[in-house]
Coordinates of C-alpha atoms in Angstrom, one line a residue:
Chain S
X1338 CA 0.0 0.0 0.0
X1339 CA 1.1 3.4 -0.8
X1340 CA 2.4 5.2 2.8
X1341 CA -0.9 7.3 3.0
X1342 CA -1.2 10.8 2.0
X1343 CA -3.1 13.4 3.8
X1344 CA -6.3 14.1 1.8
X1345 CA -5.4 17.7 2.1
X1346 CA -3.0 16.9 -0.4
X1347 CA -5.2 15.9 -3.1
X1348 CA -7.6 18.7 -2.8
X1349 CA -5.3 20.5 -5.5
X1350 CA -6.3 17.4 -7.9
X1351 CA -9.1 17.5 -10.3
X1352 CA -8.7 14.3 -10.5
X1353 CA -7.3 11.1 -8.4
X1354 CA -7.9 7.8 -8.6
X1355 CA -5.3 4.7 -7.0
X1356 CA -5.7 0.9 -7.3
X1357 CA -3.5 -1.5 -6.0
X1358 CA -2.3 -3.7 -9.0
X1359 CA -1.3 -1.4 -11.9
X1360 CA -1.6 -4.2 -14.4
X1361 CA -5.1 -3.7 -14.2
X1362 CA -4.4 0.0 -16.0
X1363 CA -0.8 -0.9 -17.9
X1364 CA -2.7 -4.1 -19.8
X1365 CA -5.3 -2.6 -20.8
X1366 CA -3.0 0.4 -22.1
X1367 CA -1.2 -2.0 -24.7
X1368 CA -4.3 -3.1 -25.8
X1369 CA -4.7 0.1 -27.7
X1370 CA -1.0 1.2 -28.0
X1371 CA -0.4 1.7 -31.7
X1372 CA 0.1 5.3 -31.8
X1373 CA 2.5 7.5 -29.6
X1374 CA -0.2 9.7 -28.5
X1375 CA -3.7 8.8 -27.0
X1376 CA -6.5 11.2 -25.4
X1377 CA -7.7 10.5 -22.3
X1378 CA -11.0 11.4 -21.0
X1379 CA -12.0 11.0 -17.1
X1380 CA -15.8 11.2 -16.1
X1381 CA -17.5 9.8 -13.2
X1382 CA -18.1 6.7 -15.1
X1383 CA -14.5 6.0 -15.2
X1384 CA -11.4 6.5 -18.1
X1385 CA -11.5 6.4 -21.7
X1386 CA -8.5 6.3 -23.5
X1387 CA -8.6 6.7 -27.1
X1388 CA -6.2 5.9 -30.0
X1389 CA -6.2 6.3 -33.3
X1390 CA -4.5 6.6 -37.0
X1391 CA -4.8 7.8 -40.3
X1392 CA -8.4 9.1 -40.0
X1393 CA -9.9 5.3 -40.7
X1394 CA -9.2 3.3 -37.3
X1395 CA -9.8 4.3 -33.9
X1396 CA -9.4 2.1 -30.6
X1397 CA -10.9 2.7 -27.0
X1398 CA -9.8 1.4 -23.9
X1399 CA -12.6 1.6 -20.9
X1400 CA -11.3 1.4 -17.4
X1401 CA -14.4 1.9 -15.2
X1402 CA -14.2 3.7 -12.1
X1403 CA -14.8 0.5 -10.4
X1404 CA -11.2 -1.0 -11.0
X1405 CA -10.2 1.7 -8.9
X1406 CA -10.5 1.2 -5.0
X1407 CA -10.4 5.1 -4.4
X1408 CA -11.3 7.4 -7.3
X1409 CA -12.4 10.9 -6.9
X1410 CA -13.4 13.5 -9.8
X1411 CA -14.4 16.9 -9.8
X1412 CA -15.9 17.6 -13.0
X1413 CA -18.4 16.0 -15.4
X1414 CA -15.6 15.6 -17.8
X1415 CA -11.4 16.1 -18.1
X1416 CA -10.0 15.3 -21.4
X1417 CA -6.1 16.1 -22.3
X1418 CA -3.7 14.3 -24.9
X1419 CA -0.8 12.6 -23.8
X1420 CA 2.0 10.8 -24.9
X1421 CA 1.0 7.1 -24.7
X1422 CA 4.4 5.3 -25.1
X1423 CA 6.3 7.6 -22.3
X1424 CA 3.1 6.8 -19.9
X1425 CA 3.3 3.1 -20.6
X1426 CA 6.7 3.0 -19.7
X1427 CA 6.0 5.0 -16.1
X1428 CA 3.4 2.7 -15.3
X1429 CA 5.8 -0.5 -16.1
X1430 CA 8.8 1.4 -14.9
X1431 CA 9.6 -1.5 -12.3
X1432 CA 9.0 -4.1 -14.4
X1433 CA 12.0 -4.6 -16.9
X1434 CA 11.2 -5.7 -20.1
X1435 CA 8.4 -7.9 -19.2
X1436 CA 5.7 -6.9 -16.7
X1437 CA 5.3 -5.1 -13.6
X1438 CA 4.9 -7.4 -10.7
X1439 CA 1.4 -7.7 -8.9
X1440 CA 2.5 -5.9 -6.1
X1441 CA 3.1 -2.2 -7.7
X1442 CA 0.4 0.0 -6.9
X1443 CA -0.6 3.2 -8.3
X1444 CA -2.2 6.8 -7.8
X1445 CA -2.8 8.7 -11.0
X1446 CA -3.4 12.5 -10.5
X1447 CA -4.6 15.4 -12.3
X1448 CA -5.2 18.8 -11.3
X1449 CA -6.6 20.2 -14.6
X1450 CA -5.9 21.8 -17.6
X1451 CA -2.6 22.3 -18.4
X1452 CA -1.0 20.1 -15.7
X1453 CA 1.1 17.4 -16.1
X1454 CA -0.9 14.3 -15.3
X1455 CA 1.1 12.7 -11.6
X1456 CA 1.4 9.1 -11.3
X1457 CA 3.1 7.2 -8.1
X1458 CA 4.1 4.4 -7.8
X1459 CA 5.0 1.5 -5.2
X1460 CA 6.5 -1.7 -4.9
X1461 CA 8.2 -3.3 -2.1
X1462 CA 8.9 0.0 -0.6
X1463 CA 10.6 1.7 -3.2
X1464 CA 8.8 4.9 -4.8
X1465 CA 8.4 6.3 -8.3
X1466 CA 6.9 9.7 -8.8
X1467 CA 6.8 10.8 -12.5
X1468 CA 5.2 13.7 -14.2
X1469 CA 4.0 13.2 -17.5
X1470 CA 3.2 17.0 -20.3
X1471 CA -0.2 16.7 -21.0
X1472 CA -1.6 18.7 -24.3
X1473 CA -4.3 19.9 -25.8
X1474 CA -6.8 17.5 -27.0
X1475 CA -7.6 16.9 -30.3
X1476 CA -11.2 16.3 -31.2
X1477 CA -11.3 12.5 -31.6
X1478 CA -13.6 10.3 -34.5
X1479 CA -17.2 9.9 -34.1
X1480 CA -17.6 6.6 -36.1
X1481 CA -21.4 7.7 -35.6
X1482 CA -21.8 3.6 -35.2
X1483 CA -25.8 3.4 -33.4
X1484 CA -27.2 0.1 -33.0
X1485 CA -30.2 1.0 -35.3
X1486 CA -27.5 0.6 -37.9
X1487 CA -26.2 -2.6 -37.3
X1488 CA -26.7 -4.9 -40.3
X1489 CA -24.9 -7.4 -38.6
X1490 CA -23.7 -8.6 -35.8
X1491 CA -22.0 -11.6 -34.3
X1492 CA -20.5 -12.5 -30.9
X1493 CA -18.2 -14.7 -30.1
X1494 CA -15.7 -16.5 -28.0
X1495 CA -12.4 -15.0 -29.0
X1496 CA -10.4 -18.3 -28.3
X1497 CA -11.1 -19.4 -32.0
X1498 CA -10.2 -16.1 -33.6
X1499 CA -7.0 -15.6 -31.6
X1500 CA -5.3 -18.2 -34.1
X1501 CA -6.9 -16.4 -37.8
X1502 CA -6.1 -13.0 -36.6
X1503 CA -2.2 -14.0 -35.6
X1504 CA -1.2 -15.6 -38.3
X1505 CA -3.1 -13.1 -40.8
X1506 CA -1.4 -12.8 -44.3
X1507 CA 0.8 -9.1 -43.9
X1508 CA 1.6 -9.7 -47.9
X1509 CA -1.9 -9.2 -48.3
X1510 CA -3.4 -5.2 -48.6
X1511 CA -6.7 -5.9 -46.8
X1512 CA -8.5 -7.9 -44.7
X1513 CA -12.4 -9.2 -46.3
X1514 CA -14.6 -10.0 -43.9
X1515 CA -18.0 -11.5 -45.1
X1516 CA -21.4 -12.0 -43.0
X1517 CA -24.0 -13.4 -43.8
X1518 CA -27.3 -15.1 -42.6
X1519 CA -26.4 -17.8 -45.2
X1520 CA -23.5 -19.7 -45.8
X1521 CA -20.1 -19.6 -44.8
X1522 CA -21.9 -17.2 -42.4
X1523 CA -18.6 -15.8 -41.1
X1524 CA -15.5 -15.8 -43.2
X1525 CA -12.4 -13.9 -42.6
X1526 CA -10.1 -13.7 -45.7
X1527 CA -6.8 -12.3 -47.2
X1528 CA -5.0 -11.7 -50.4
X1529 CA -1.5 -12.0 -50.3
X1530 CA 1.5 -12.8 -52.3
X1531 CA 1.2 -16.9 -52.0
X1532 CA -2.7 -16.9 -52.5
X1533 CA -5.5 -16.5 -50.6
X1534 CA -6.9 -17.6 -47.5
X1535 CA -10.3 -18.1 -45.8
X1536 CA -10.9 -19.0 -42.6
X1537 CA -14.9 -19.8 -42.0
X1538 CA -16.8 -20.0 -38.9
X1539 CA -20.8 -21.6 -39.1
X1540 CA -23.0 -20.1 -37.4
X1541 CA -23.7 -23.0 -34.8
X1542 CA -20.2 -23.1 -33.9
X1543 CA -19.8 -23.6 -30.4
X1544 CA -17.7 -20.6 -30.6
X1545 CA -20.4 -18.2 -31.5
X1546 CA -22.6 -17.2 -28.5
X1547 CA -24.7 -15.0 -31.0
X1548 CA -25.4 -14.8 -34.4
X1549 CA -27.9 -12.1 -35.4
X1550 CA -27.1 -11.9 -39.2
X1551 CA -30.1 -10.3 -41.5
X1552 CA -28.4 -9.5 -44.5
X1553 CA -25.1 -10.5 -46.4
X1554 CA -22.0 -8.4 -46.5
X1555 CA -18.3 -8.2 -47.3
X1556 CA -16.3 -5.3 -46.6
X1557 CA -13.0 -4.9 -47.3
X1558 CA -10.5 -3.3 -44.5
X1559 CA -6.4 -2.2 -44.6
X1560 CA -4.8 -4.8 -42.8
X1561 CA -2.4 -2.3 -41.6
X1562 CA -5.0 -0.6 -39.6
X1563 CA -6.6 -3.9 -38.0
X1564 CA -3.4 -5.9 -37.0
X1565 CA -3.0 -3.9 -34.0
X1566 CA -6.3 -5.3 -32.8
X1567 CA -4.9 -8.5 -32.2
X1568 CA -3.4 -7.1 -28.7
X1569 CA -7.1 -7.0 -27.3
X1570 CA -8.4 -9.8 -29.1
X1571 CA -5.3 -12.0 -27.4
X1572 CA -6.4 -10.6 -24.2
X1573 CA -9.9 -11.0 -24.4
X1574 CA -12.3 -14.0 -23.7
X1575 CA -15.0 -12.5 -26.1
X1576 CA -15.4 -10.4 -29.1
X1577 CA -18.2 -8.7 -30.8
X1578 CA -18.4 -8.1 -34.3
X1579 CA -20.8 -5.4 -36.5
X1580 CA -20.9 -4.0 -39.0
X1581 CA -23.4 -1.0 -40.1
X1582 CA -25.3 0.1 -43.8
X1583 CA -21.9 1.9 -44.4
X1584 CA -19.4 -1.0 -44.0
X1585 CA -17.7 0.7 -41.0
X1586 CA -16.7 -2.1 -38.6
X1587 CA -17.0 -1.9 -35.0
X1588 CA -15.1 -4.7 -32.9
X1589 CA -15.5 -5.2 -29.2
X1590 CA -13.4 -7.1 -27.0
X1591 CA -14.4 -7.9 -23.3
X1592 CA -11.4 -8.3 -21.3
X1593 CA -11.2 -9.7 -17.8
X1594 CA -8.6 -8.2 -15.4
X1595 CA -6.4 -10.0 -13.0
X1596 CA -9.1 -9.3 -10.2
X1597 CA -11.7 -10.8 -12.3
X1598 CA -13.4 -7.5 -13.6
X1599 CA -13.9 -6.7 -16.9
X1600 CA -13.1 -3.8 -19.3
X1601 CA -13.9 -3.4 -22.7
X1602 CA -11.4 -2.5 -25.5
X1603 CA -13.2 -1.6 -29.2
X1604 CA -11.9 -1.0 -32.5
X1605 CA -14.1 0.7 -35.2
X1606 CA -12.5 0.4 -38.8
X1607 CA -13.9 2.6 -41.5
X1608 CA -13.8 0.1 -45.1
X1609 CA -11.4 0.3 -47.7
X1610 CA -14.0 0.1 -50.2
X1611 CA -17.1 -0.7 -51.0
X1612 CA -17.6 -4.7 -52.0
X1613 CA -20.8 -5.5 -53.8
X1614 CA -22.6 -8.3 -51.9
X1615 CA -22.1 -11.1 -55.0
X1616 CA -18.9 -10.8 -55.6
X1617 CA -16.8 -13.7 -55.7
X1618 CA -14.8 -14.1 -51.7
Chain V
X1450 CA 45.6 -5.8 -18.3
X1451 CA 47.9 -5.7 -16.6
X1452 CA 50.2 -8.5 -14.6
X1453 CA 52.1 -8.7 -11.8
X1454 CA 54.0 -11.0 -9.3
X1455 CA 50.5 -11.0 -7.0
X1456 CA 47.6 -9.9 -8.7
X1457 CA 46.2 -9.6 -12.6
X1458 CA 44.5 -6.1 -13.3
X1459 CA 41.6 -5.4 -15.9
X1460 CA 42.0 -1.3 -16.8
X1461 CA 39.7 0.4 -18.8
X1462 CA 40.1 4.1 -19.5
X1463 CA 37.8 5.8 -21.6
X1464 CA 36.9 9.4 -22.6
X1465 CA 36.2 11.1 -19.9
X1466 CA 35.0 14.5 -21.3
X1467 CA 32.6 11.9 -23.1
X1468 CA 30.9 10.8 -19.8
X1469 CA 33.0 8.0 -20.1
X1470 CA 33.6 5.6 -17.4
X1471 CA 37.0 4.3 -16.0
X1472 CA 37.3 0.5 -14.8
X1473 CA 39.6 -0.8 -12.3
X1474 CA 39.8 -4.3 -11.3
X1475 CA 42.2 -6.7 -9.6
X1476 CA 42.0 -10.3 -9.3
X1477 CA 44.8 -11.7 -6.8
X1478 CA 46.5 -14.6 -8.9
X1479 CA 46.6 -17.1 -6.4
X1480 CA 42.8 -17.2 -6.0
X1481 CA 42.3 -18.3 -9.9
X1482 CA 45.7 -19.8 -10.8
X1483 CA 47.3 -23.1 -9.8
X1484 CA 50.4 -22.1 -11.6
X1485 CA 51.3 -18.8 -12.1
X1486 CA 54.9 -17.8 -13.5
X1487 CA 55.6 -14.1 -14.8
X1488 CA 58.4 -12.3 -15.6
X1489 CA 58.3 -8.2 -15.8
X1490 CA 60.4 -5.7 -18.6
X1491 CA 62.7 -6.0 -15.5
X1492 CA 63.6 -6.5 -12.5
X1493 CA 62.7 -3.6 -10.9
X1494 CA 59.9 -3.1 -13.2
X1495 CA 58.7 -6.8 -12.4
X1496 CA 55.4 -6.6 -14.6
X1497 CA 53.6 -6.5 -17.6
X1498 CA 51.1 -4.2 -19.7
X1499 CA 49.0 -5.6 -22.7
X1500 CA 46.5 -4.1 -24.6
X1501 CA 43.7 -6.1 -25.9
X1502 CA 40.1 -6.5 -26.6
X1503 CA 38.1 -7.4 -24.1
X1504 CA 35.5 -9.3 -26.5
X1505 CA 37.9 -11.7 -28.1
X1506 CA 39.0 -12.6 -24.5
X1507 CA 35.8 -13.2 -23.3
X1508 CA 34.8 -15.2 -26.3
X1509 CA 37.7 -17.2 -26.0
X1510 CA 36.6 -18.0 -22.2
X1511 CA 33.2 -18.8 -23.1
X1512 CA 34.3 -21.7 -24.9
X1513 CA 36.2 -22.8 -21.6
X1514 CA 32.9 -23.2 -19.4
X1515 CA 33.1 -26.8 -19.2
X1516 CA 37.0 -27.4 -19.3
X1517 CA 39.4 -29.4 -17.8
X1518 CA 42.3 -27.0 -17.5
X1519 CA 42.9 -23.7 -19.2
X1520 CA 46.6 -22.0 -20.0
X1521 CA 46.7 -18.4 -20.4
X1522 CA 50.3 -17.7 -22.4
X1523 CA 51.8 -15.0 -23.4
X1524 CA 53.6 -15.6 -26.3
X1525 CA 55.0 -14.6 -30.1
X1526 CA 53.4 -15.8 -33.0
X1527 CA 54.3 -13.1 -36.1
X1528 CA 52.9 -10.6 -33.4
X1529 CA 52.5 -11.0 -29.7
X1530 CA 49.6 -13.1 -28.5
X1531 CA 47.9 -14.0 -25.7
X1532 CA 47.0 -17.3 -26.3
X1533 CA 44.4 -19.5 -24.6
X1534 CA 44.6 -23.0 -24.2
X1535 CA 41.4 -25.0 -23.2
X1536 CA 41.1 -28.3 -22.8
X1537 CA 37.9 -29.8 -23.2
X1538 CA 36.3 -33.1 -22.7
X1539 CA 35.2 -34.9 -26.0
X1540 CA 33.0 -37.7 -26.1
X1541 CA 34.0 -40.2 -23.0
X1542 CA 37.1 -41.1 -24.0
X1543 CA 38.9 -38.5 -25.8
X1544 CA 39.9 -34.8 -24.7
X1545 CA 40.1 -31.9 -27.1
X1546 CA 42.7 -28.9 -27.5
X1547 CA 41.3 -25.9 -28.3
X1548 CA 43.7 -23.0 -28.6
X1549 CA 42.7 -19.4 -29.4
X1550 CA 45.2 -17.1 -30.2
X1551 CA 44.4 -13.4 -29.3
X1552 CA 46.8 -10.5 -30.5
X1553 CA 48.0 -8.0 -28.0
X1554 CA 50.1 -5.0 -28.1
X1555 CA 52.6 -4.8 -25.2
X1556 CA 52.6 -1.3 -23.9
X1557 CA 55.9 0.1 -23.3
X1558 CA 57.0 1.4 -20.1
X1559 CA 56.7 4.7 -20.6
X1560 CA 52.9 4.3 -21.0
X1561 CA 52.6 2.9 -17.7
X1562 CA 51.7 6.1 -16.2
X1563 CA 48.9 6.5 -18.0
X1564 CA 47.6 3.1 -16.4
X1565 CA 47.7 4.0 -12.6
X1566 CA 45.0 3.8 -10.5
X1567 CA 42.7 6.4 -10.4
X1568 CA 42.1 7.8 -6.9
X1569 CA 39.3 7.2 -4.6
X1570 CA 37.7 10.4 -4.7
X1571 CA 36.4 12.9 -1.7
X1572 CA 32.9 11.7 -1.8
X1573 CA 29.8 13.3 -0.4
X1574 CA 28.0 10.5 0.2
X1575 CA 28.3 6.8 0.9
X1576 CA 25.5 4.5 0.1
X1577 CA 25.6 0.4 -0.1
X1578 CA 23.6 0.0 -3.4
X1579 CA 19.3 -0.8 -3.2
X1580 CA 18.7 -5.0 -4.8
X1581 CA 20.4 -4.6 -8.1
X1582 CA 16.6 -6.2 -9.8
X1583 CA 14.3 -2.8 -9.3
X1584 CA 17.1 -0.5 -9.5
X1585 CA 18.1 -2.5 -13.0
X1586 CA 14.3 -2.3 -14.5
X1587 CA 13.9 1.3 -13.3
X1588 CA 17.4 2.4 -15.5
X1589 CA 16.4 0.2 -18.1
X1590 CA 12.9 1.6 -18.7
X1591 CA 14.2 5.5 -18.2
X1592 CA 16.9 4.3 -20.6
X1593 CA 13.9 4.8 -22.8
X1594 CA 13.2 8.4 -22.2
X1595 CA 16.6 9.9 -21.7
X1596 CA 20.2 9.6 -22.1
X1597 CA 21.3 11.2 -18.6
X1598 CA 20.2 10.2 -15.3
X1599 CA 20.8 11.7 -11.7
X1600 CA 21.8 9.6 -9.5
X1601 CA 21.6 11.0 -5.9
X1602 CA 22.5 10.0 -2.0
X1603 CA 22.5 10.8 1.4
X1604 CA 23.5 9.8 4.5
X1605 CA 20.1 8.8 6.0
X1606 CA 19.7 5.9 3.8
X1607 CA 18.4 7.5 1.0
X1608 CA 19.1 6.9 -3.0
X1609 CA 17.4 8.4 -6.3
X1610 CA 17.8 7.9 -9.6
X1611 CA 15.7 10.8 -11.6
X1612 CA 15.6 11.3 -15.2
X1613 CA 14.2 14.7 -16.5
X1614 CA 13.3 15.6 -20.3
X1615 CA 10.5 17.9 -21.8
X1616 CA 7.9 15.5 -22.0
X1617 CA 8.3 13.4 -18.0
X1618 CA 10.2 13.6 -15.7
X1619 CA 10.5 10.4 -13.0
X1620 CA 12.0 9.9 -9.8
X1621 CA 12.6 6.7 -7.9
X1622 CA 13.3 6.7 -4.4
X1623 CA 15.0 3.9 -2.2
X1624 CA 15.3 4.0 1.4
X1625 CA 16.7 2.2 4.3
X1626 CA 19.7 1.5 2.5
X1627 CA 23.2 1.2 4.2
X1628 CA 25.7 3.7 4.6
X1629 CA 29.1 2.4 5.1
X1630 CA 31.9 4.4 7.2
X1631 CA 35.3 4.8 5.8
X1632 CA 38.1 4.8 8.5
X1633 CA 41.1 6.6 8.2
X1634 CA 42.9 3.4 7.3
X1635 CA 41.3 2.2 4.3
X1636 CA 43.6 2.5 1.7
X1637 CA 44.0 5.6 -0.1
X1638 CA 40.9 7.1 1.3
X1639 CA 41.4 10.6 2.9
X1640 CA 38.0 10.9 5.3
X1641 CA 35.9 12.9 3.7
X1642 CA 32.4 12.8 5.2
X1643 CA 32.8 15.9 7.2
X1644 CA 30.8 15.3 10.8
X1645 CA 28.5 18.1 10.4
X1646 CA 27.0 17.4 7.3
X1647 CA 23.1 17.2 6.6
X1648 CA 22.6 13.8 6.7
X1649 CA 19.5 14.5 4.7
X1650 CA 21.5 16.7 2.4
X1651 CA 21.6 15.1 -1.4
X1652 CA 24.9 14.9 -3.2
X1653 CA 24.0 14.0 -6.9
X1654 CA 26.2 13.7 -10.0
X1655 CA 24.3 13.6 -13.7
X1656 CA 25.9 10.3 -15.8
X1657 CA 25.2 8.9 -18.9
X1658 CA 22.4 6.4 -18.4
X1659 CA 23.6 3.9 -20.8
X1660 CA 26.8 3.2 -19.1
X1661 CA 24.9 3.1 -15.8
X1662 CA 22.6 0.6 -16.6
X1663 CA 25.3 -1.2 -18.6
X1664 CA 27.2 -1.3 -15.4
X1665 CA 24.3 -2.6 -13.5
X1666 CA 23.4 -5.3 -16.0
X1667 CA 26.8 -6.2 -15.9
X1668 CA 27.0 -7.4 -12.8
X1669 CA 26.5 -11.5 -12.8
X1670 CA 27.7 -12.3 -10.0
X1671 CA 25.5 -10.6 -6.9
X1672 CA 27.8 -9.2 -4.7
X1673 CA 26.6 -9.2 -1.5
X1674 CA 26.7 -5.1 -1.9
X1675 CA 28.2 -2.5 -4.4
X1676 CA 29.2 0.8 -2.6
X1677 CA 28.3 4.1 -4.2
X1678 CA 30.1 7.0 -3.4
X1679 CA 29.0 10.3 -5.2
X1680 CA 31.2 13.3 -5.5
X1681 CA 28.3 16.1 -5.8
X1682 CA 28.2 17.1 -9.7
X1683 CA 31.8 15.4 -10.1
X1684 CA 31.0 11.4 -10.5
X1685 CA 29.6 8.5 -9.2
X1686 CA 32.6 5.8 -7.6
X1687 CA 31.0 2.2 -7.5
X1688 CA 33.3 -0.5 -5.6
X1689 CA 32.8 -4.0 -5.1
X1690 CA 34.3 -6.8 -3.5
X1691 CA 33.1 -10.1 -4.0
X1692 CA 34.9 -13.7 -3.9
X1693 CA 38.6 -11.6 -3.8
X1694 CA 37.9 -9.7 -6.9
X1695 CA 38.1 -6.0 -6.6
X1696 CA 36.5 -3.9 -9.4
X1697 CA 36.0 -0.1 -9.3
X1698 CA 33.6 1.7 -11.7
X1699 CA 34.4 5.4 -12.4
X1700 CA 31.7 7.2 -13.8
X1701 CA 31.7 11.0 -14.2
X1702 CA 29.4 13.6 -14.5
X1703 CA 28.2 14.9 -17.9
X1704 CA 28.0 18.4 -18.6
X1705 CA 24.4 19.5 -20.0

């Protein structure tokens, strides 16, 4: 435990929130790290962390208020941009190259804009305090993705996908994904350099928990932009696919922390192009 | 390296208005050598001085873990050498020769000066070093974000090593950690932690962080304790005894 602090001292803070396994935070970080730079916004609810690249992919980590054991905030909203590499590497700074043991805890503060956002931490006595530039935040995607959209959606257990999505073909430009309330129902496929692949899932897989497909669809994707989802779909015990009347995909990954709560990590993927839905996969 | 009637010494000297760091070590000869015959330039001048790399002797070591008997020579091949001689096992019945020859330059005698050990310096501060496996990730990690490090002590325990750059800056703090007392008889040192100091009061010296975590992750052994002495904003003095080896690490400050 972190030696205790008088209260007095975080009434400067906007923001302060500690838990006592940072893991819980620095996993769910990498999830989502494929960019140097990430906004963060704190609400009551909890954080959201969002990443993205080249105006087409955007990825959002949710750490609910409820990982933390002690997490105050004093507005509806904060939101700054901050450099997500240098504050992955504070909140693994006593692990080494792999990860930080269970016993590092953490206190993350924030006293507002312009600050520097103020993380401790603690293991086996030994204190690190760093301060981390925070900037201004840039206005961040709306994918505009509503459930009244959804063409089609499929959950799943993401044990089975873990395999397509490491060894995906990286000679290939794009990633096709096809659904479809007939058959092969889910197929993932890629175009590379030796050939192509499909990998196909039926819908009464034991693998797929729900299948709620109404009409059939391939979109295409940049590989590029989805490979970094594999980090949350390796960590994840189940994933949610959609996709809406524009092609845009939305992926959601439920993860399950080392205490046994969950967080969510999604990825919405605008397509490549536009596939018509009887063209040969 | 450098060879004598008692001991064998490992010198390293580098730039020092580079940050660089200075190495002095000394291995007595009687603790690693069943046989051991030198002779010096002369008489008086009973000892050696070679210069060579330390990565073709290490290599040629490496391939001596599991020997039976190993000959260090010096010798003259169509250039001076020093020339390893392993013998290793080979199947059950046969044994193996394996001999490396590494070149060398003997430095002449007038060099030698250059060679001498560096002075223990009038340190601020005295500290035993924190459990070399947190301090090792912390460098590592803020090896990352910066190439300087602060590295700073007091007499109450206390150790930091900060980095600072635009972007962070990070600070990790250990405590409880041993501050040795020099006497007036140990060796060259002249006692230098004046009585009324602050024991609270920080002396720090600035390095260059990839020679101090190169010096930390250097360490295989796990000495029972390295001894840090800073000399505020001059260097950082590490010195460790362990198993009758002596090595000192001389690290000095770097100007911004």
């Amino acid at each position: 435990m972190l030696s205790t602090q008088h209260s007095e001292e975080d009434d400067q803070y906007m923001f302060v929130a500690r838990l006592d396994n940072v893991r819980n935070v620095s996993t769910i970080l990498k999830a989502i790290h494929f960019k140097d730079t990430a906004t963060v916004f704190a609400s009551p609810m909890g954080l959201k962390i969002t990443v993205e690249d080249a105006k087409c992919v955007q990825a959002n980590a949710f750490i609910q208020e409820a990982i933390f054991h002690h997490y105050v905030i004093k507005e509806e909203q904060l939101a700054f941009k901050i450099n997500l590499t240098v504050l992955l590497e504070c909140l693994t700074i006593f692990g080494g190259s792999s990860m930080p043991s269970a016993n590092t805890s953490l206190k993350m503060c924030y006293a507002g804009y312009g600050c520097p956002l103020i993380l401790m931490l603690e293991e086996d006595g030994v204190l690190t305090d760093c301060s981390i530039k925070t900037l201004e935040p840039d206005d961040v995607l709306d994918f505009d993705f509503c459930s009244s959209n959804v063409i089609n959606k499929i959950i799943m257990k993401s044990e089975c996908l873990k395999e397509v999505f490491s060894e995906l073909d990286v000679t290939s430009d794009i990633l096709q994904i096809l659904m479809s309330p007939d058959q092969p129902y889910l197929q993932f496929s890629t175009f590379g350099n030796a050939g192509s692949t499909h990998s196909s899932f039926p819908k009464d897989s034991e693998m797929v928990e729900s299948f709620q497909c109404s009409q059939t669809q391939t979109s295409r994707y940049k590989i590029n932009l989805l490979k970094p989802s594999v980090k949350a779909l390796a960590l994840s015990t189940r994933i949610s696919i959609r996709t809406d009347d524009r092609g845009f995909l939305s992926l959601q990954y439920m993860i399950q922390t080392e205490d046994g709560q969950i967080c969510f990590v999604e990825y919405y993927c605008s397509p490549d192009e536009e596939v018509g839905d009887n063209e040969e996969s | 390296m450098r060879i004598t009637e008692d001991k064998v010494f490992f010198i390293l000297s580098e730039r020092v208005n580079d940050g660089g760091a200075q190495i002095w070590c000394e291995l007595p000869q009687s603790h690693f050598f069943d046989e051991y015959a030198m002779e010096g330039v002369s008489a008086e001048s009973n000892e050696i001085y070679l210069e060579v790399a330390p990565d073709l002797l290490v290599r040629s070591l490496k391939t001596a873990q599991s020997a039976k008997w190993v000959k260090v020579k010096l010798t003259k091949k169509n250039f001076p050498c020093l020339t390893i001689e392993v013998d290793l096992p080979s199947g059950s019945v046969h044994q193996r020769l394996v001999v490396h020859d590494i070149p060398v330059s003997v430095v002449a005698r007038k060099h030698w000066p250059d060679f001498t050990e560096p002075e223990m310096p009038r340190f601020d501060v005295s500290i035993a070093l924190p459990q070399l496996r947190l301090l090792k990730n912390v460098v590592d990690k803020m090896k990352n974000l910066s190439n300087y490090v602060a590295v700073s002590a007091n007499n109450s325990g206390e150790m930091k090593v900060s980095v600072e750059t635009d972007m962070v800056s990070i600070s990790t703090h250990f405590q409880n950690l041993f501050n040795p007392s020099w006497n007036k008889d140990d060796s060259q040192t002249q006692p230098s932690m004046s009585e009324d100091r602050d024991p609270q009061q920080f002396a720090t010296s600035r390095v260059d962080i990839r020679r101090f975590a190169q010096f930390l992750n250097s360490q295989q052994v796990n000495p029972d304790r390295i001894i840090c002495n800073v000399v505020h904003h001059r260097m950082l003095h590490f010195f460790l005894l362990h198993d009758d080896v002596s090595l000192q690490y001389f690290l000095p400050v770097v100007s911004r």
